[in-house]
Coordinates of N, CA, C and O in Angstrom, one line a residue:
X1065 N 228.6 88.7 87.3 CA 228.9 90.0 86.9 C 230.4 90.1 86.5 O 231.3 89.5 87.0
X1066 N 230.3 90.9 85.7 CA 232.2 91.0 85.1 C 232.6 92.3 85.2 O 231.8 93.1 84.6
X1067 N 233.7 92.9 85.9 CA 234.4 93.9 85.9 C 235.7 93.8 85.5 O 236.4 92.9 85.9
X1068 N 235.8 95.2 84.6 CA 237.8 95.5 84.3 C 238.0 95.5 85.4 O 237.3 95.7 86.4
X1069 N 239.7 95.2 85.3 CA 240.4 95.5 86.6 C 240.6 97.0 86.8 O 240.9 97.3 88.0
X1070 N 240.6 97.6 86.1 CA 240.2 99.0 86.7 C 239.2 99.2 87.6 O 239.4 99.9 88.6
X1071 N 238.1 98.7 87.3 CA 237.3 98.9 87.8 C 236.9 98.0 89.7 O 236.4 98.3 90.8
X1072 N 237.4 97.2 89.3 CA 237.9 96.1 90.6 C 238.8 96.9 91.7 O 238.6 96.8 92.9
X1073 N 240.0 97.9 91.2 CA 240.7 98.6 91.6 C 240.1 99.7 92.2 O 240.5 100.0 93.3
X1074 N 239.1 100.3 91.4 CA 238.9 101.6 92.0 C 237.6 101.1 93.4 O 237.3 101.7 94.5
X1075 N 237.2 100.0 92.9 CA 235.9 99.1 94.3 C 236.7 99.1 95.3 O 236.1 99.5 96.3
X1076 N 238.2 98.5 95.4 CA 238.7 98.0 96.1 C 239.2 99.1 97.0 O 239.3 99.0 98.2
X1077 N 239.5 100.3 96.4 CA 240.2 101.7 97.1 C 238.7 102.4 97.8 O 238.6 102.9 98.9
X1078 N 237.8 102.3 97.1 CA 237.0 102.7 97.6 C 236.3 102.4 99.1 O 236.0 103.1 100.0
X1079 N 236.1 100.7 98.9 CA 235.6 99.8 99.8 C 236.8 100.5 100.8 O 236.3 101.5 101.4
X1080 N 238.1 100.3 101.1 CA 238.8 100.5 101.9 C 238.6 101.7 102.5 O 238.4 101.7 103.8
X1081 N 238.5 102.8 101.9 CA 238.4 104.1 102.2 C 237.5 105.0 102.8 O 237.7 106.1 103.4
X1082 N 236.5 104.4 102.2 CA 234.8 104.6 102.6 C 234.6 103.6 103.8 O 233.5 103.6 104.3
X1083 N 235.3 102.9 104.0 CA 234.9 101.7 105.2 C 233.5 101.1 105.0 O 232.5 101.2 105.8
X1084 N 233.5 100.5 103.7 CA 232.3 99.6 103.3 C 232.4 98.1 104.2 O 233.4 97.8 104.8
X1085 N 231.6 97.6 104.1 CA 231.8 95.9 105.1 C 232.2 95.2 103.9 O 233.2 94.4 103.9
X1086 N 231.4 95.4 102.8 CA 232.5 94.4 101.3 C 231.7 95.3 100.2 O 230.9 96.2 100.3
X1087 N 232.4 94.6 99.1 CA 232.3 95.3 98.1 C 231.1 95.4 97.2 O 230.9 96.2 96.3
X1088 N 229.8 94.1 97.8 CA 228.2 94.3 97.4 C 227.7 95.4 98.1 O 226.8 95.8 97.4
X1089 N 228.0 96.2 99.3 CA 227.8 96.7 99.8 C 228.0 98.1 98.7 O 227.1 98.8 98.3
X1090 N 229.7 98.4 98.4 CA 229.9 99.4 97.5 C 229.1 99.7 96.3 O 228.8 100.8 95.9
X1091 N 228.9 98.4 95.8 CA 228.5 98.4 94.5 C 226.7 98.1 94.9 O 226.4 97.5 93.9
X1092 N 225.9 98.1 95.4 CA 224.7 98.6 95.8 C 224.5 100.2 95.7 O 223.9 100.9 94.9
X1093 N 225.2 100.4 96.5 CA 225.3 102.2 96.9 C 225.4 102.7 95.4 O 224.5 103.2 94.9
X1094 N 226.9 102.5 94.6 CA 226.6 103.0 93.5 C 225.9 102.3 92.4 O 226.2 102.7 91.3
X1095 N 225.1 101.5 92.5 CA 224.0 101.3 92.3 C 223.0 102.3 91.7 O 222.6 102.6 90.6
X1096 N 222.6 102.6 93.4 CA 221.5 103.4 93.8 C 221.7 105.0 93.5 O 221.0 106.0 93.3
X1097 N 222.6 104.8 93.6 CA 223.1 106.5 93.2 C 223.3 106.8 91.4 O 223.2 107.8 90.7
X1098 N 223.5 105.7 91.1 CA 223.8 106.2 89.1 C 222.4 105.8 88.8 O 222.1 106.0 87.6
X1099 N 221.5 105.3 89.6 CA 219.8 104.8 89.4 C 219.4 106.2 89.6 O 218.7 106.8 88.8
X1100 N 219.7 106.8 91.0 CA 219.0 107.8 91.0 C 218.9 109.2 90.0 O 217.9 109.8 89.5
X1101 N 220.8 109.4 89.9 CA 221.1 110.3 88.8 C 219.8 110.1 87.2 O 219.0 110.8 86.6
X1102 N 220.4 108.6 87.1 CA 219.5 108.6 85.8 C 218.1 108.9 85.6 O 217.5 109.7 85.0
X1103 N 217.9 108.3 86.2 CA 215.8 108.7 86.6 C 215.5 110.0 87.3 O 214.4 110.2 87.8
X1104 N 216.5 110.9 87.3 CA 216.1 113.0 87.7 C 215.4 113.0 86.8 O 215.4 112.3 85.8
X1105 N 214.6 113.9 87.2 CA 213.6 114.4 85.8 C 214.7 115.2 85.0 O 214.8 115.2 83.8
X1106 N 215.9 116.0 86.0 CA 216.6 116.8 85.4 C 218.1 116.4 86.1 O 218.1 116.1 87.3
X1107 N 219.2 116.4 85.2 CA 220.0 115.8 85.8 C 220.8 117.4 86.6 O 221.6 117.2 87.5
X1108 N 220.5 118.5 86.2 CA 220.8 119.7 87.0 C 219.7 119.9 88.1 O 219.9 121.0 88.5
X1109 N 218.9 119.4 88.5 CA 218.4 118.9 89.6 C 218.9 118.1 90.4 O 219.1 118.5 91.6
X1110 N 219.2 116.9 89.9 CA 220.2 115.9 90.9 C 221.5 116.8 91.4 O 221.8 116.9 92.6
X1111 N 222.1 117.2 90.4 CA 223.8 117.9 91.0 C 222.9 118.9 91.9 O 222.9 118.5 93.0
X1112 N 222.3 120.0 91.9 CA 221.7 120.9 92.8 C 221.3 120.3 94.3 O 221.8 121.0 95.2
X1113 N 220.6 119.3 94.5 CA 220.5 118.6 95.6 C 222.2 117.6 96.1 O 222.3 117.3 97.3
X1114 N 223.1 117.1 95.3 CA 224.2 116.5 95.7 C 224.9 117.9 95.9 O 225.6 117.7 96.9
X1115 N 225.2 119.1 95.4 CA 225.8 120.5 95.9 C 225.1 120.9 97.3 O 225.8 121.2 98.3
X1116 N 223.8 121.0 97.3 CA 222.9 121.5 98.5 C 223.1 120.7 99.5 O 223.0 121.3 100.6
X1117 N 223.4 119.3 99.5 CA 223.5 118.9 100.8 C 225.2 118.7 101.4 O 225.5 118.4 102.6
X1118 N 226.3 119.0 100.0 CA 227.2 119.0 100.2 C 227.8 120.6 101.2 O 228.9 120.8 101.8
X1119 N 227.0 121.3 100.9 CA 226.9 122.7 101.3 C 226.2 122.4 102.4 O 226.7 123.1 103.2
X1120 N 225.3 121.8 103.0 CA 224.6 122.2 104.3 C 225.9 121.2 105.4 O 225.9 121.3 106.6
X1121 N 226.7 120.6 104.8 CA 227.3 119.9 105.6 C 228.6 120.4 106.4 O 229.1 120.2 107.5
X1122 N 229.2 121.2 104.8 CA 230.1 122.2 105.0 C 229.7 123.2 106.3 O 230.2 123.2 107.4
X1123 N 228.8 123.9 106.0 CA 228.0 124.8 107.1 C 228.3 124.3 108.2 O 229.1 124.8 109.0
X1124 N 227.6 123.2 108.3 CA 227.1 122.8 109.9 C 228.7 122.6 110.4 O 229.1 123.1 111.4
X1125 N 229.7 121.7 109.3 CA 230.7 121.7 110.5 C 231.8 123.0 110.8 O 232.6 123.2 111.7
X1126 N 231.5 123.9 109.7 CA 231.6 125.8 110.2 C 231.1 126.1 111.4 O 231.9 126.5 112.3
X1127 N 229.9 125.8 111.5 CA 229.1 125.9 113.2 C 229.8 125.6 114.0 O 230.5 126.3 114.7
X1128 N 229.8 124.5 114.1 CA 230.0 123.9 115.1 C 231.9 124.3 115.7 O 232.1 124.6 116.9
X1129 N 232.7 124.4 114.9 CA 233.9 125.3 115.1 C 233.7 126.6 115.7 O 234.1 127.3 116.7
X1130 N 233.0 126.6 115.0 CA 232.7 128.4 115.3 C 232.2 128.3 116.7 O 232.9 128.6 117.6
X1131 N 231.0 127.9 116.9 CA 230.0 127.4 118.7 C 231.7 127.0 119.6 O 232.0 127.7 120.6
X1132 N 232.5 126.2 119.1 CA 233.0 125.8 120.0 C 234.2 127.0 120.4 O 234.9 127.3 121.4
X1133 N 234.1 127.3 119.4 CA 235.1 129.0 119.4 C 234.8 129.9 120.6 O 235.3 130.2 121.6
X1134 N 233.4 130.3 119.8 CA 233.0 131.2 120.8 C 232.7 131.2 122.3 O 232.5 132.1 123.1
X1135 N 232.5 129.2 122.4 CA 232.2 129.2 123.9 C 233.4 129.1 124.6 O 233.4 129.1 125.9
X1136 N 234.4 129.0 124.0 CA 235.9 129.0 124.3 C 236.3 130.5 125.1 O 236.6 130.7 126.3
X1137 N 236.1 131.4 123.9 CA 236.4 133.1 124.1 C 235.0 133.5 125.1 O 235.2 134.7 125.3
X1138 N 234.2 133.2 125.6 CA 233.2 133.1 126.5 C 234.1 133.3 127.9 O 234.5 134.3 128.6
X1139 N 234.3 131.7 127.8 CA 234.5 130.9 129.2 C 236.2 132.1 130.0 O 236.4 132.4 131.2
X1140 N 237.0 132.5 128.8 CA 237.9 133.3 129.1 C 237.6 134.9 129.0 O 238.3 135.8 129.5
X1141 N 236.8 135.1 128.6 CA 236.1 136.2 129.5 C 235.1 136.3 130.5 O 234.9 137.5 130.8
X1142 N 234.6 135.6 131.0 CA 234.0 135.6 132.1 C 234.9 135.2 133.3 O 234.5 135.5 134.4
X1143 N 236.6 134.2 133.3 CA 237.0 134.6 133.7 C 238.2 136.0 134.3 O 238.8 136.1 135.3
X1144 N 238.2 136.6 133.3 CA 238.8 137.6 133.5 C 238.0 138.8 134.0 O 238.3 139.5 135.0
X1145 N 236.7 138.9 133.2 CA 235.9 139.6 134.6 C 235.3 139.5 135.7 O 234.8 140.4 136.2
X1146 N 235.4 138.4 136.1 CA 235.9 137.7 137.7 C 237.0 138.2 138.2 O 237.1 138.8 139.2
X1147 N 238.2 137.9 137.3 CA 239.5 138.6 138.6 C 239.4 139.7 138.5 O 240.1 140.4 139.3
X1148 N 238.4 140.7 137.1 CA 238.5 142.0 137.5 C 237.7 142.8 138.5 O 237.8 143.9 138.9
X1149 N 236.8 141.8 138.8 CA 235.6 142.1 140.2 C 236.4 142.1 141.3 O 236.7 143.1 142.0
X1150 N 236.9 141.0 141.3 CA 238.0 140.1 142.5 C 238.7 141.5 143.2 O 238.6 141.9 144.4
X1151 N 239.6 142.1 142.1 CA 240.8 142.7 142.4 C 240.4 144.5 142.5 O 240.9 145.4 143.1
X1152 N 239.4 144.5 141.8 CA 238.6 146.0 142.1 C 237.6 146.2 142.4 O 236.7 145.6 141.8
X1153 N 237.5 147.1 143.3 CA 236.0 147.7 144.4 C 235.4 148.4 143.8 O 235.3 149.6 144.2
X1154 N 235.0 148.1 142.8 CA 233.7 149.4 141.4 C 232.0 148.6 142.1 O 231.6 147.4 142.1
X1155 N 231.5 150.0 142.5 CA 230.1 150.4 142.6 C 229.6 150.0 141.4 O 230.2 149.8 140.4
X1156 N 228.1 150.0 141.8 CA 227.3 149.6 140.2 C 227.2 150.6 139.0 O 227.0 150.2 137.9
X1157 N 227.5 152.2 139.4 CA 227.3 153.1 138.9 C 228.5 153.0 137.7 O 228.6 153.2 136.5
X1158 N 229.2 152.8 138.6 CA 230.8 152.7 137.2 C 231.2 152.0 136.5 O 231.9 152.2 135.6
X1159 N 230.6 150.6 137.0 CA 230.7 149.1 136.5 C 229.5 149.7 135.2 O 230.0 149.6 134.1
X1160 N 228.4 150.2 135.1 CA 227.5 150.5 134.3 C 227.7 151.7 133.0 O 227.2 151.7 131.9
X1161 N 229.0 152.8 133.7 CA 229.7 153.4 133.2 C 230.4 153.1 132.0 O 230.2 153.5 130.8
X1162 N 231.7 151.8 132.7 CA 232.4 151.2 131.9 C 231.5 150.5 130.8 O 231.6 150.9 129.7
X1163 N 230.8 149.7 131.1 CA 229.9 148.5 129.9 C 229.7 149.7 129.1 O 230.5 149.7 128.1
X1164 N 228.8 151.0 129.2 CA 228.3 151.7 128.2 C 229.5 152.4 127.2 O 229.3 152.7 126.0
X1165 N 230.8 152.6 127.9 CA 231.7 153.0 127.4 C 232.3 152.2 126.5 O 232.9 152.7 125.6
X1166 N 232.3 150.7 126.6 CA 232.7 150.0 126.2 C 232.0 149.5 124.7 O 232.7 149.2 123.7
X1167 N 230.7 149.4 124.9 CA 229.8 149.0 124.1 C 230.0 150.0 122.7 O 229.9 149.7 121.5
X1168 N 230.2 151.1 123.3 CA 230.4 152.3 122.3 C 231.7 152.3 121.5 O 231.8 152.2 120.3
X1169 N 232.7 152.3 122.3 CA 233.9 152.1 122.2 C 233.6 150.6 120.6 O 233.8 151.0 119.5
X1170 N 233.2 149.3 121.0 CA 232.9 148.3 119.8 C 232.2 148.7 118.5 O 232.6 148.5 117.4
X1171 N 231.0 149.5 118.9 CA 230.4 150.0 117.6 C 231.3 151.1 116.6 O 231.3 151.1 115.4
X1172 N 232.2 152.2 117.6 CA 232.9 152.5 116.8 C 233.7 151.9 116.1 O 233.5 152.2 115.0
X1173 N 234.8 150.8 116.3 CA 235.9 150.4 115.7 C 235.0 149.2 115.0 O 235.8 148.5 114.3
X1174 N 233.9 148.8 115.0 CA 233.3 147.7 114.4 C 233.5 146.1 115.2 O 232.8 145.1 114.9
X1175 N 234.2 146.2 116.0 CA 234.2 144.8 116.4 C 235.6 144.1 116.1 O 236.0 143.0 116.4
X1176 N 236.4 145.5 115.4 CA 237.9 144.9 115.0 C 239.1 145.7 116.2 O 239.6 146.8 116.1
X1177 N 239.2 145.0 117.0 CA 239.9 145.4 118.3 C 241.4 145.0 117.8 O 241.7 143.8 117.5
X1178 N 242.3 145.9 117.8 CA 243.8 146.2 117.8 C 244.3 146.3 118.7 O 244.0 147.4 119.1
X1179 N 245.1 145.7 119.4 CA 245.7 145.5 120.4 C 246.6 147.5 121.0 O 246.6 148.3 121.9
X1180 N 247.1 147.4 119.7 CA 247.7 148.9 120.3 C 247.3 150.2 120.0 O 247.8 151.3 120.2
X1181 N 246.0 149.7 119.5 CA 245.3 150.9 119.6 C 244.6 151.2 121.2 O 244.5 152.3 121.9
X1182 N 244.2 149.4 121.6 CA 243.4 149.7 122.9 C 245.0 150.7 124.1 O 245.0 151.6 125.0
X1183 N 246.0 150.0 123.7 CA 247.0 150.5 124.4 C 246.9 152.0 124.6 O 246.8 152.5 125.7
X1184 N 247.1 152.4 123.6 CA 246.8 154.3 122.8 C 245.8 154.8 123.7 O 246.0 155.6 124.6
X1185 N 244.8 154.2 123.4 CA 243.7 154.4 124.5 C 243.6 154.6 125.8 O 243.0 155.5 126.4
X1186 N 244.3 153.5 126.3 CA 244.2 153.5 127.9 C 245.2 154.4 128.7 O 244.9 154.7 129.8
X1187 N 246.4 154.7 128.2 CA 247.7 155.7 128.6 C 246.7 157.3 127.6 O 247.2 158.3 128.2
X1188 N 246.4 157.5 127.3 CA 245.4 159.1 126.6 C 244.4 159.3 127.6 O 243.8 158.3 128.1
X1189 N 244.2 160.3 127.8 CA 243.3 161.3 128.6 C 241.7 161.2 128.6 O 241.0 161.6 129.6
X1190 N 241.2 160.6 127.1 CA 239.9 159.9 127.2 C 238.8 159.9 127.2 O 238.1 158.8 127.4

């Protein structure tokens, strides 16, 4: 088989970069991939499935940031309402109080909590 050196060049950046074992290896794969493109019944079909799985991959590692985010902001509020059990003696009635006040308090502002508003809040009458 004969290739430009261009083309030797771009195997060789690839093989390195893609961490192929050698360059039959590279040149199989695109192979199989300019075989597959050509034989789509529709070649906007093929790009549709190489977009769609380039998009579900995008996603998932979104998730997975995200999952590790939130179990992050979890793990630091459940410890802070621990030392706030810890350090105050609230009955079930006011502890049930607060949550409902609280809950309300999120639906109004949407879930977008400002620091000096909650401040505003807690120094006002209420």
């Amino acid at each position: 088989m004969w290739l430009s050196k261009d083309a030797i060049q771009k195997s060789d950046a690839a093989v390195t970069r893609e961490d192929f074992a050698n360059h039959s290896a590279f040149i199989e794969r695109a192979i199989h991939f300019y075989s597959d493109y050509l034989y789509q019944e529709s070649h906007q079909d093929f790009l549709s499935e190489v977009m769609l799985e380039s998009m579900k991959g995008i996603v998932k590692t979104s998730e997975n940031r995200l999952a590790c985010l939130l179990f992050k902001i979890a793990v630091g509020i459940v410890k802070l309402e621990s030392m706030f059990a810890a350090i105050n003696d609230m009955d079930e009635a006011i502890m049930r109080r607060l949550h409902i006040c609280c809950v309300n308090e999120v639906e109004k502002i949407n879930g977008i909590l400002i620091r000096e508003d909650a401040v505003r809040y807690q120094r006002s009458d209420e």
